Coordinates of C-alpha atoms in Angstrom, one line a residue:
Chain A
M1 CA 24.3 69.9 54.3
T2 CA 27.1 72.4 54.8
E3 CA 29.6 73.5 57.5
P4 CA 27.8 75.0 60.5
T5 CA 29.3 78.5 60.2
S6 CA 30.5 80.7 57.4
P7 CA 31.8 84.3 57.4
V8 CA 29.1 87.0 57.7
L9 CA 28.4 88.8 54.4
L10 CA 25.5 91.1 55.3
Q11 CA 25.3 92.4 58.8
A12 CA 22.7 94.5 60.7
R13 CA 24.0 95.9 63.9
D14 CA 21.7 97.4 66.5
V15 CA 19.2 98.6 63.9
T16 CA 16.0 100.3 64.8
I17 CA 13.6 100.6 61.8
G18 CA 10.1 102.1 61.6
Y19 CA 7.6 104.1 59.6
D20 CA 5.8 107.3 60.5
G21 CA 7.4 107.6 63.9
R22 CA 6.6 104.0 65.0
D23 CA 9.4 101.6 65.6
I24 CA 8.8 98.2 64.1
V25 CA 12.2 96.7 64.6
N26 CA 14.1 97.5 67.8
R27 CA 17.9 97.4 68.2
L28 CA 18.1 94.2 66.2
S29 CA 21.4 92.5 65.2
I30 CA 21.6 89.8 62.6
G31 CA 24.5 88.4 60.5
I32 CA 23.7 86.7 57.2
E33 CA 26.4 84.1 56.4
R34 CA 28.0 83.9 53.0
G35 CA 26.9 81.0 50.8
R36 CA 24.1 80.0 53.1
F37 CA 20.3 79.8 52.8
T38 CA 18.8 81.6 55.8
A39 CA 15.1 81.5 56.4
L40 CA 13.4 84.3 58.3
L41 CA 10.3 83.3 60.1
G42 CA 7.8 84.9 62.5
P43 CA 4.2 85.7 63.1
N44 CA 2.3 88.3 61.0
G45 CA 3.4 91.9 61.7
C46 CA 6.6 91.0 63.6
G47 CA 8.7 93.1 61.2
K48 CA 10.0 90.5 58.7
S49 CA 9.3 92.6 55.6
T50 CA 10.5 95.8 57.3
L51 CA 13.8 94.1 58.2
L52 CA 14.2 92.8 54.6
R53 CA 13.5 96.2 53.1
A54 CA 16.1 97.8 55.4
L55 CA 18.7 95.1 54.5
A56 CA 17.9 95.8 50.8
G57 CA 18.7 99.5 51.4
L58 CA 15.1 100.6 50.6
L59 CA 14.4 101.8 54.1
A60 CA 17.1 103.7 56.1
P61 CA 17.3 102.5 59.7
R62 CA 16.6 105.2 62.3
A63 CA 19.6 103.9 64.3
G64 CA 22.3 101.3 63.8
T65 CA 24.1 100.3 60.7
I66 CA 23.7 97.7 57.9
S67 CA 27.0 96.7 56.3
L68 CA 28.0 94.5 53.3
E69 CA 31.4 92.9 54.0
G70 CA 32.1 95.6 56.5
Q71 CA 31.1 98.5 54.3
P72 CA 27.9 100.4 55.4
I73 CA 25.4 100.0 52.5
A74 CA 24.4 103.7 53.0
Q75 CA 27.8 104.5 51.4
L76 CA 27.0 102.5 48.2
S77 CA 25.2 103.9 45.3
R78 CA 21.9 102.2 44.3
K79 CA 23.7 100.7 41.3
Q80 CA 26.7 99.4 43.3
L81 CA 24.4 97.8 45.8
A82 CA 22.1 96.3 43.1
R83 CA 25.1 94.6 41.5
R84 CA 25.7 92.7 44.7
L85 CA 22.3 92.4 46.3
S86 CA 18.9 91.7 44.7
F87 CA 15.6 92.0 46.4
L88 CA 12.2 90.6 45.6
P89 CA 9.4 92.4 47.4
Q90 CA 6.3 90.6 48.7
I91 CA 3.8 92.0 46.2
P92 CA 5.9 93.5 43.4
R93 CA 4.0 95.6 40.9
A94 CA 4.5 96.4 37.2
P95 CA 2.2 97.4 34.3
D96 CA 0.1 94.4 33.4
D97 CA 0.9 94.4 29.7
I98 CA 4.7 94.1 30.2
T99 CA 6.1 90.8 28.9
V100 CA 8.1 88.4 31.0
R101 CA 11.2 89.0 28.8
D102 CA 11.0 92.8 29.2
L103 CA 10.6 92.4 32.9
V104 CA 13.6 90.0 33.2
E105 CA 15.7 92.4 31.1
Q106 CA 15.1 95.1 33.7
G107 CA 17.2 93.0 36.0
R108 CA 20.3 94.0 33.9
Y109 CA 19.9 97.6 34.8
P110 CA 22.8 97.8 37.3
H111 CA 25.2 96.2 34.8
R112 CA 24.4 98.6 31.8
R113 CA 25.9 101.9 31.1
P114 CA 23.8 104.7 29.5
L115 CA 23.3 104.1 25.8
A116 CA 25.4 100.9 25.8
P117 CA 24.0 98.2 23.6
W118 CA 22.6 94.9 24.9
S119 CA 25.7 92.7 25.6
A120 CA 26.3 89.0 25.4
A121 CA 26.6 88.9 29.1
D122 CA 23.2 90.6 29.4
R123 CA 21.7 88.1 27.0
A124 CA 23.3 85.1 28.8
A125 CA 22.1 86.2 32.2
C126 CA 18.5 86.7 31.1
T127 CA 18.4 83.3 29.3
E128 CA 19.9 81.6 32.3
A129 CA 17.4 83.3 34.6
L130 CA 14.5 82.2 32.3
E131 CA 15.8 78.7 32.2
L132 CA 16.3 78.3 35.9
T133 CA 12.7 79.5 36.6
H134 CA 11.2 77.4 33.7
M135 CA 9.9 80.6 32.1
V136 CA 11.5 80.2 28.6
A137 CA 8.2 79.1 27.0
L138 CA 6.3 82.0 28.6
A139 CA 8.9 84.7 27.9
D140 CA 6.8 86.6 25.4
Q141 CA 3.6 86.4 27.4
P142 CA 2.3 89.6 29.1
L143 CA 2.4 89.4 32.9
A144 CA -1.4 89.7 33.1
A145 CA -1.8 86.5 31.2
L146 CA 0.1 84.4 33.8
S147 CA -1.1 82.5 36.9
G148 CA 0.0 83.8 40.3
G149 CA 2.7 81.2 40.5
Q150 CA 4.0 81.9 37.0
R151 CA 4.1 85.6 37.8
Q152 CA 6.1 84.9 40.9
R153 CA 8.6 82.9 38.9
A154 CA 8.8 85.8 36.4
W155 CA 9.7 88.2 39.2
L156 CA 12.2 85.7 40.5
A157 CA 13.8 85.5 37.1
M158 CA 14.2 89.3 37.0
T159 CA 15.9 89.0 40.4
L160 CA 18.2 86.3 39.1
A161 CA 19.1 88.2 36.0
Q162 CA 20.6 90.8 38.3
S163 CA 23.5 88.3 38.8
A164 CA 23.9 89.5 42.4
D165 CA 25.5 87.3 45.1
I166 CA 22.9 88.0 47.7
L167 CA 19.2 87.4 47.2
L168 CA 16.6 88.8 49.6
L169 CA 13.2 87.3 49.0
D170 CA 10.1 88.4 50.8
E171 CA 7.7 85.4 51.0
P172 CA 8.6 83.9 47.6
T173 CA 6.3 80.9 48.1
T174 CA 3.2 82.8 49.0
Y175 CA 1.2 82.5 45.8
L176 CA 2.4 79.0 44.9
D177 CA 0.7 75.6 45.3
M178 CA 2.5 72.9 47.1
A179 CA 4.4 71.5 44.1
H180 CA 5.6 74.9 43.0
Q181 CA 6.6 75.8 46.5
L182 CA 8.8 72.7 46.7
E183 CA 10.2 73.4 43.3
L184 CA 11.0 77.0 44.2
L185 CA 12.7 76.0 47.4
A186 CA 14.7 73.3 45.6
L187 CA 15.8 76.0 43.1
L188 CA 16.9 78.2 46.0
R189 CA 18.8 75.3 47.5
R190 CA 20.5 74.7 44.2
L191 CA 21.5 78.4 43.8
V192 CA 23.2 78.2 47.1
D193 CA 24.9 74.8 46.6
E194 CA 25.9 75.1 43.0
R195 CA 26.3 78.9 42.5
G196 CA 27.4 79.9 46.0
K197 CA 24.6 82.4 46.3
T198 CA 23.7 83.8 49.7
I199 CA 19.9 83.8 50.3
L200 CA 17.7 85.3 52.9
A201 CA 14.1 84.4 52.4
V202 CA 11.0 85.0 54.4
L203 CA 9.1 81.8 54.7
H204 CA 5.9 80.8 56.5
D205 CA 6.2 77.0 56.7
I206 CA 8.6 76.1 59.5
N207 CA 9.0 72.6 58.3
Q208 CA 9.9 73.7 54.8
A209 CA 12.4 76.1 56.3
G210 CA 13.8 73.3 58.4
Q211 CA 14.1 71.0 55.3
F212 CA 15.6 73.5 52.8
A213 CA 17.4 76.2 54.8
D214 CA 20.8 76.1 56.5
K215 CA 19.8 78.6 59.2
L216 CA 16.6 79.7 60.6
A217 CA 16.1 83.1 62.1
L218 CA 12.9 83.6 64.2
L219 CA 11.6 87.1 64.6
S220 CA 9.2 88.1 67.3
N221 CA 8.0 91.7 68.0
G222 CA 10.8 93.2 66.1
S223 CA 13.7 91.3 67.6
I224 CA 15.5 88.0 67.0
A225 CA 14.0 85.3 69.2
G226 CA 16.3 82.6 68.0
M227 CA 18.7 81.9 65.3
G228 CA 20.6 78.7 64.3
R229 CA 20.2 75.3 62.7
A230 CA 16.8 73.8 62.5
V231 CA 17.5 71.2 65.3
D232 CA 18.5 74.1 67.7
V233 CA 15.7 76.4 66.8
I234 CA 12.6 74.2 66.2
T235 CA 11.7 73.3 69.8
P236 CA 8.2 73.3 71.3
E237 CA 9.3 76.1 73.7
T238 CA 10.6 78.5 71.0
I239 CA 7.6 77.9 68.7
R240 CA 5.2 78.5 71.6
T241 CA 6.9 81.8 72.5
V242 CA 7.2 83.1 68.9
F243 CA 4.1 81.8 67.1
H244 CA 1.8 81.1 70.1
V245 CA 1.2 77.6 68.8
D246 CA 1.3 74.5 70.9
G247 CA 2.6 71.2 69.4
M248 CA 5.4 68.7 69.4
V249 CA 8.6 68.2 67.6
L250 CA 9.4 64.8 66.0
P251 CA 12.4 63.5 64.0
N252 CA 11.7 63.9 60.3
P253 CA 11.3 60.4 59.0
M254 CA 12.3 61.4 55.4
A255 CA 15.3 63.7 56.1
P256 CA 17.6 64.6 58.9
G257 CA 16.2 67.3 61.1
P258 CA 13.2 68.0 63.1
L259 CA 9.5 68.2 62.1
F260 CA 7.0 70.4 64.0
L261 CA 3.5 69.0 64.4
P262 CA 1.1 71.8 65.5
R263 CA -1.8 70.9 67.9
T264 CA -3.5 74.1 68.8
A265 CA -3.2 77.9 68.7
L266 CA -2.7 79.5 72.0
T267 CA -4.8 82.5 71.0
I268 CA -8.4 83.3 71.4
I269 CA -10.4 85.7 69.3
D270 CA -12.5 87.9 71.6
A271 CA -15.7 89.7 70.9
T272 CA -13.9 92.7 69.4
G273 CA -12.0 90.5 66.9
E274 CA -8.7 91.3 68.6
D275 CA -6.2 88.6 69.2
A276 CA -5.6 88.0 72.8
T277 CA -2.8 85.7 73.9
R278 CA -3.7 83.3 76.5
S279 CA -0.3 82.0 77.6
Chain B
M1 CA -7.0 95.8 21.0
P2 CA -5.6 96.5 17.4
N3 CA -2.1 95.2 18.3
L4 CA 0.7 95.3 15.8
D5 CA 1.4 91.7 16.5
A6 CA -1.9 90.8 14.8
I7 CA -1.3 93.0 11.7
L8 CA 2.3 92.6 10.8
P9 CA 4.2 89.3 10.4
G10 CA 7.6 88.5 11.9
R11 CA 9.2 88.7 15.3
R12 CA 7.9 91.2 17.8
R13 CA 10.9 93.4 17.8
N14 CA 11.0 93.5 14.0
R15 CA 7.3 94.2 13.8
R16 CA 7.7 97.2 16.1
A17 CA 10.7 98.5 14.2
L18 CA 8.8 98.1 10.9
G19 CA 5.7 99.9 12.3
L20 CA 7.9 102.8 13.4
V21 CA 9.5 103.1 10.0
L22 CA 6.1 103.1 8.4
L23 CA 4.9 105.8 10.7
I24 CA 7.9 108.0 10.1
A25 CA 7.6 107.4 6.4
L26 CA 4.0 108.8 6.6
V27 CA 5.2 112.1 7.9
P28 CA 6.8 113.7 4.7
P29 CA 3.8 113.0 2.4
M30 CA 1.3 114.2 5.0
A31 CA 3.4 117.4 5.6
L32 CA 3.5 118.1 1.8
W33 CA -0.3 117.5 1.7
A34 CA -0.7 120.0 4.5
L35 CA 1.1 122.6 2.4
T36 CA -1.6 122.3 -0.2
V37 CA -4.5 123.0 2.2
G38 CA -5.7 126.5 2.5
S39 CA -8.0 129.2 1.2
S40 CA -6.0 129.8 -2.0
Q41 CA -5.5 126.9 -4.4
I42 CA -1.8 126.1 -4.8
A43 CA -0.7 123.3 -7.0
P44 CA 0.8 120.4 -5.1
G45 CA 4.2 120.5 -6.9
M46 CA 4.8 124.2 -6.3
W47 CA 6.4 123.8 -2.9
F48 CA 9.5 122.5 -4.7
D49 CA 9.8 125.7 -6.8
A50 CA 9.0 127.8 -3.8
L51 CA 11.8 126.3 -1.8
M52 CA 14.4 126.1 -4.6
H53 CA 13.6 129.2 -6.7
P54 CA 11.4 131.6 -4.7
D55 CA 10.2 134.2 -7.2
G56 CA 8.2 136.5 -4.8
S57 CA 4.9 135.5 -6.4
R58 CA 1.8 135.4 -4.1
E59 CA 1.8 131.6 -4.1
H60 CA 5.4 131.3 -3.1
I61 CA 5.0 133.9 -0.3
V62 CA 1.9 132.0 1.0
L63 CA 3.8 128.8 0.9
L64 CA 7.0 130.0 2.5
D65 CA 5.7 132.6 5.0
I66 CA 2.4 131.1 6.1
R67 CA 2.0 127.4 5.3
L68 CA 5.6 126.2 5.8
P69 CA 6.1 127.6 9.3
R70 CA 2.5 126.4 10.2
M71 CA 3.3 122.9 9.1
L72 CA 6.7 122.8 10.8
A73 CA 5.2 124.1 14.0
G74 CA 2.4 121.5 13.9
L75 CA 5.0 118.7 13.5
L76 CA 7.1 120.0 16.4
V77 CA 4.3 120.7 18.8
G78 CA 2.7 117.4 18.2
A79 CA 5.8 115.3 18.7
Q80 CA 6.9 117.3 21.8
L81 CA 3.5 117.2 23.6
A82 CA 3.0 113.5 22.8
V83 CA 6.5 112.5 24.1
A84 CA 6.0 114.7 27.1
G85 CA 2.7 112.9 27.8
A86 CA 4.4 109.5 27.4
I87 CA 7.1 110.5 29.9
M88 CA 4.5 111.7 32.4
Q89 CA 2.4 108.6 32.1
A90 CA 5.5 106.4 32.6
V91 CA 6.9 108.3 35.6
T92 CA 3.6 108.7 37.5
A93 CA 2.1 105.3 36.5
N94 CA -0.9 107.5 35.8
P95 CA -3.0 106.9 32.7
L96 CA -4.4 110.4 32.9
A97 CA -1.1 112.2 33.1
S98 CA -0.4 114.7 30.3
P99 CA 0.9 118.2 30.1
G100 CA -2.6 119.5 29.4
L101 CA -4.5 117.8 32.2
L102 CA -1.9 118.3 34.9
G103 CA -1.7 122.1 34.4
I104 CA 1.7 122.3 32.8
N105 CA 0.5 123.8 29.5
A106 CA -1.7 126.3 31.4
G107 CA 1.3 127.3 33.6
A108 CA 3.6 127.8 30.7
A109 CA 0.9 129.9 28.9
F110 CA 0.2 132.0 32.0
A111 CA 3.9 132.8 32.4
V112 CA 4.2 133.8 28.8
V113 CA 1.2 136.1 28.9
L114 CA 2.4 137.6 32.2
A115 CA 5.8 138.4 30.7
L116 CA 4.1 140.0 27.6
A117 CA 1.7 142.0 29.8
F118 CA 4.2 143.3 32.4
T119 CA 7.6 143.3 30.7
S120 CA 8.8 144.6 27.4
I121 CA 10.1 141.2 26.4
D122 CA 8.5 139.8 23.2
A123 CA 11.2 137.7 21.5
S124 CA 10.3 134.0 21.4
G125 CA 13.8 133.0 22.5
S126 CA 13.3 134.9 25.7
L127 CA 9.6 134.1 26.3
V128 CA 10.4 130.4 26.1
W129 CA 12.3 130.7 29.4
F130 CA 9.1 132.1 31.0
A131 CA 7.3 129.1 29.5
F132 CA 9.8 126.7 31.1
G133 CA 9.4 128.5 34.5
G134 CA 5.6 128.5 34.3
A135 CA 5.5 124.8 33.3
G136 CA 7.9 123.8 36.1
V137 CA 6.1 125.8 38.8
A138 CA 2.7 124.6 37.7
G139 CA 3.8 120.9 37.6
G140 CA 5.3 121.2 41.1
C141 CA 2.1 122.8 42.4
V142 CA -0.1 120.1 40.9
Y143 CA 2.1 117.4 42.3
A144 CA 2.1 119.0 45.8
L145 CA -1.7 119.6 45.8
G146 CA -2.4 116.1 44.5
S147 CA -0.1 114.5 47.1
I148 CA -1.9 116.0 50.1
G149 CA -3.9 113.5 52.2
R150 CA -4.1 109.7 52.3
G151 CA -2.7 107.5 49.6
G152 CA -0.3 110.1 48.1
A153 CA -0.5 111.3 44.5
T154 CA -3.3 109.1 43.2
P155 CA -4.2 109.5 39.5
L156 CA -7.6 111.0 40.3
K157 CA -6.3 113.5 42.9
L158 CA -3.6 114.6 40.5
A159 CA -6.1 115.0 37.6
L160 CA -8.4 117.1 40.0
A161 CA -5.5 119.3 41.1
G162 CA -4.5 119.8 37.5
A163 CA -8.1 120.7 36.5
V164 CA -8.3 123.2 39.3
L165 CA -5.0 124.9 38.5
T166 CA -5.8 124.9 34.8
A167 CA -9.2 126.5 35.3
F168 CA -7.7 129.1 37.5
L169 CA -4.6 129.9 35.3
T170 CA -6.7 129.9 32.1
S171 CA -9.2 132.4 33.5
V172 CA -6.4 134.7 34.8
T173 CA -4.7 134.4 31.4
T174 CA -7.9 135.2 29.5
S175 CA -8.6 138.2 31.8
L176 CA -5.1 139.6 31.2
L177 CA -5.6 139.2 27.4
L178 CA -9.1 140.8 27.5
L179 CA -8.1 143.7 29.8
D180 CA -5.0 144.5 27.8
Q181 CA -6.4 146.5 24.8
G182 CA -3.0 146.4 23.1
T183 CA -2.9 142.6 22.7
L184 CA -2.9 141.4 19.1
D185 CA -5.5 139.0 17.7
N186 CA -2.5 136.7 17.1
L187 CA -1.9 136.4 20.8
R188 CA -5.5 135.7 21.6
L189 CA -5.5 132.9 19.0
W190 CA -2.2 131.6 20.5
A191 CA -3.8 131.5 24.0
A192 CA -6.4 129.1 22.6
G193 CA -3.7 126.9 21.1
S194 CA -3.1 127.8 17.5
L195 CA -0.5 127.3 14.8
M196 CA -1.7 130.4 12.9
G197 CA 0.6 133.3 12.3
R198 CA 3.9 131.8 13.4
S199 CA 6.8 133.2 11.4
L200 CA 9.5 131.0 10.2
A201 CA 11.9 132.9 12.5
T202 CA 9.8 132.0 15.5
V203 CA 9.8 128.4 14.6
A204 CA 13.6 128.5 14.0
E205 CA 14.1 130.1 17.4
L206 CA 12.1 127.6 19.3
A207 CA 12.8 124.4 17.3
P208 CA 16.3 123.8 19.0
Y209 CA 14.7 123.5 22.4
G210 CA 12.1 121.1 21.2
L211 CA 14.5 119.0 19.1
A212 CA 17.0 118.8 21.9
G213 CA 14.2 117.8 24.3
L214 CA 13.1 115.1 21.9
A215 CA 16.6 113.8 21.4
C216 CA 17.3 113.6 25.2
A217 CA 13.9 112.0 25.8
L218 CA 14.6 109.2 23.3
A219 CA 18.1 108.8 24.7
A220 CA 16.7 108.4 28.2
A221 CA 14.0 106.0 27.1
R222 CA 15.6 103.1 28.9
P223 CA 15.7 104.6 32.4
I224 CA 12.2 106.0 31.8
M225 CA 11.0 102.5 31.0
T226 CA 12.6 101.3 34.3
L227 CA 10.9 104.2 36.2
S228 CA 7.5 103.0 34.8
L229 CA 7.9 99.8 36.8
G230 CA 7.4 101.9 40.0
G231 CA 9.8 103.2 42.6
D232 CA 10.3 100.0 44.5
V233 CA 11.2 97.8 41.6
A234 CA 13.3 100.6 40.0
S235 CA 15.3 101.1 43.2
T236 CA 15.7 97.3 43.6
V237 CA 17.4 97.0 40.2
G238 CA 19.7 99.8 41.0
Q239 CA 18.1 103.0 39.7
N240 CA 18.5 106.3 41.5
V241 CA 14.8 107.0 41.4
V242 CA 14.9 110.5 42.8
R243 CA 17.5 111.7 40.2
W244 CA 15.7 110.1 37.2
R245 CA 12.3 111.5 38.3
L246 CA 13.8 115.0 38.4
L247 CA 15.5 114.5 35.0
A248 CA 12.2 113.2 33.5
G249 CA 10.4 116.3 35.0
L250 CA 13.0 118.6 33.5
L251 CA 12.4 116.9 30.1
V252 CA 8.7 117.4 30.4
V253 CA 9.2 121.1 31.2
V254 CA 11.4 121.6 28.2
L255 CA 9.2 119.7 25.8
A256 CA 5.9 121.1 26.9
G257 CA 7.2 124.6 27.7
S258 CA 8.7 125.1 24.2
A259 CA 5.6 123.6 22.6
V260 CA 3.4 126.1 24.4
A261 CA 5.8 129.0 23.6
L262 CA 5.3 128.0 19.9
A263 CA 1.6 127.2 19.7
G264 CA -0.1 128.0 23.0
P265 CA -1.7 125.4 25.3
V266 CA -2.8 122.6 22.9
G267 CA -4.5 120.0 25.0
F268 CA -5.2 116.2 24.6
V269 CA -2.2 115.5 22.3
G270 CA -0.1 114.4 25.3
L271 CA -3.0 112.3 26.7
V272 CA -4.3 110.6 23.6
V273 CA -1.1 109.8 21.6
P274 CA 0.7 107.7 24.3
H275 CA -2.5 105.6 24.7
A276 CA -2.7 105.0 21.0
A277 CA 1.1 104.1 21.0
R278 CA 0.5 101.7 23.9
M279 CA -2.3 99.9 22.0
L280 CA 0.2 99.4 19.1
V281 CA 3.3 98.3 21.0
G282 CA 2.3 97.2 24.5
A283 CA 3.8 98.4 27.8
D284 CA 7.4 99.0 26.7
Y285 CA 7.9 102.8 27.2
R286 CA 11.0 102.7 24.9
W287 CA 8.7 101.9 22.0
I288 CA 5.8 104.0 23.3
M289 CA 8.0 107.1 23.4
A290 CA 9.5 106.4 19.9
Y291 CA 6.0 105.9 18.4
S292 CA 4.6 108.9 20.2
A293 CA 6.8 111.4 18.4
P294 CA 5.6 110.6 14.8
L295 CA 2.1 109.8 15.9
G296 CA 1.8 113.2 17.8
A297 CA 3.3 115.1 14.8
L298 CA 0.8 113.4 12.4
L299 CA -2.1 114.0 14.7
V300 CA -1.6 117.7 15.2
L301 CA -0.7 118.2 11.5
V302 CA -3.8 116.4 10.3
A303 CA -6.1 118.0 13.0
D304 CA -4.9 121.4 11.9
A305 CA -5.0 121.0 8.1
G306 CA -7.8 118.4 8.1
I307 CA -10.5 120.7 9.6
R308 CA -9.6 123.4 7.0
W309 CA -9.8 120.8 4.2
L310 CA -13.0 119.2 5.4
V311 CA -15.2 122.2 6.3
G312 CA -13.1 125.2 5.1
I313 CA -13.0 126.8 8.6
D314 CA -9.7 127.9 10.0
L315 CA -10.1 126.7 13.6
P316 CA -7.3 127.0 16.1
V317 CA -5.8 123.5 16.5
G318 CA -6.3 123.7 20.3
I319 CA -10.1 123.8 19.7
T320 CA -9.9 121.0 17.1
M321 CA -7.9 118.9 19.5
A322 CA -10.4 119.5 22.3
L323 CA -13.3 118.4 20.1
L324 CA -11.4 115.2 19.1
G325 CA -9.8 114.6 22.5
S326 CA -12.7 115.1 25.0
P327 CA -14.6 111.9 24.0
V328 CA -11.3 110.0 24.1
F329 CA -10.6 111.4 27.6
I330 CA -14.1 110.3 28.8
A331 CA -13.6 106.8 27.4
L332 CA -10.2 106.5 29.1
A333 CA -11.5 107.8 32.4
R334 CA -14.4 105.3 32.3
R335 CA -12.3 102.4 31.2
R336 CA -9.6 103.0 33.8
S337 CA -12.0 104.2 36.6
G338 CA -11.0 101.1 38.7
M339 CA -7.4 102.3 38.6
M340 CA -8.1 105.9 39.5
R341 CA -9.3 105.6 43.0

């Protein structure tokens, strides 16, 4: 793939983030490298979405700073930030009867001045976003008429129309079947390789992450439990600690890199339905 | 759903534009028809003479001093309340949001009656500022009341808070009017929502606020459309959500406040018209707002003149609108009941 390290573009330093007086992420530091595809992984409730929302500037950290090329994002206006960074929430919502095209055009918001007409650049960015996500034929359909996977691609098209260098994606593969998952991950890979985009995506499948991403960041209980290339991060020990899953790591016969084969979960469900970790 | 796409040929954008032109073209003939409706028979062509060469005849006086201001007030009030309702439904993602249901009309009416009862102010140009104040305070109260508790400002909680405040303010307003022996019949009619007895001077005094509000609302249609996608998506694409929500609120206060100052608290226009517009053009609030203005103007005009033409009774338009709007409200509440919890 690419060179092992690249300059850091988006940086969180000692951030503590939480809702309603409860800290979910604790004094966490992470640097997202320019022109790389970083996958963020971790068990449910470990703070992945919270961290992503903070990196997108939607949630102000209680302590610590998040900076974009050295400038704290709190100093940028929403519009300035949106021109450089786009974010796709886990379950985005919009009125059901909005069409794909109208949704994608919303991605141009940070590039348009009040009352300015629709420009050639706006049109080009929307057309390209629709083409990249294979949504051209569905552009005039209302969102409600689409399948879960198509809807997800419509939202991704809106995010791409924003023409930002950084894409933060919260579980973009969740509603997709296996073929669409692979297609989406290949698209993300291409955006990084061909367009020089910087991507941070929350993924669930560690093998897909190992196959498509440059870097893996493992999050556990609100702090980074490991970050690096797949070969360094995917080890039986780290996966046991982070995911409470026992298994073994094999060389991937189809591609360079490791493959994790799960054997059993190290958790038991007790009578109250609570998870209790055995190890 | 009677969608425009099924009725008109051509591309979607062209169909919507054509539909809008047709609607706007309907306004002048309907307005002229409204001038012919009333207790005394006036030939349809006489409005031209009356405007160009007023000769002081009874017919000309009726046309210029009674029917013309009534027609203009109907158009203004209808357009303003409908656009205010469209803005509220976009910003709150709430299908039941409208100046009538969320207490804004009642707040404006209460403030105007308060000013009339306890101060010596009676010029429309001054009273309208009380209407703005009352509309703003009532809107803020309903939002605060509706936001208490789990889940924030859900559509149902907002509608309940609006109903409670409207009931309270309306009864106080009515008491003030009943206790004050000096109040004119005109004012009592106004408090029920009526276009009767407005002078051309009053209309001219209040029209600039309404027209400015309509112009600003249409100019802000694009950011309002973005707001309708919800706070998260709007922030993500770079909108300063807090600033635009406040500006949208200000627009609603100006539009609904000056409409109430002109015709009293006319309900249901702001609820029903944006829904009708949505059925025609879909979820795009830029088009919903553009359609709401002529649709609202036509609805109030026809409701006011139509009831006189049909049954010969001069009902306040607020009551006609309530008769027409209540069944629609019930239908909407039932259809959307899943969304309201």
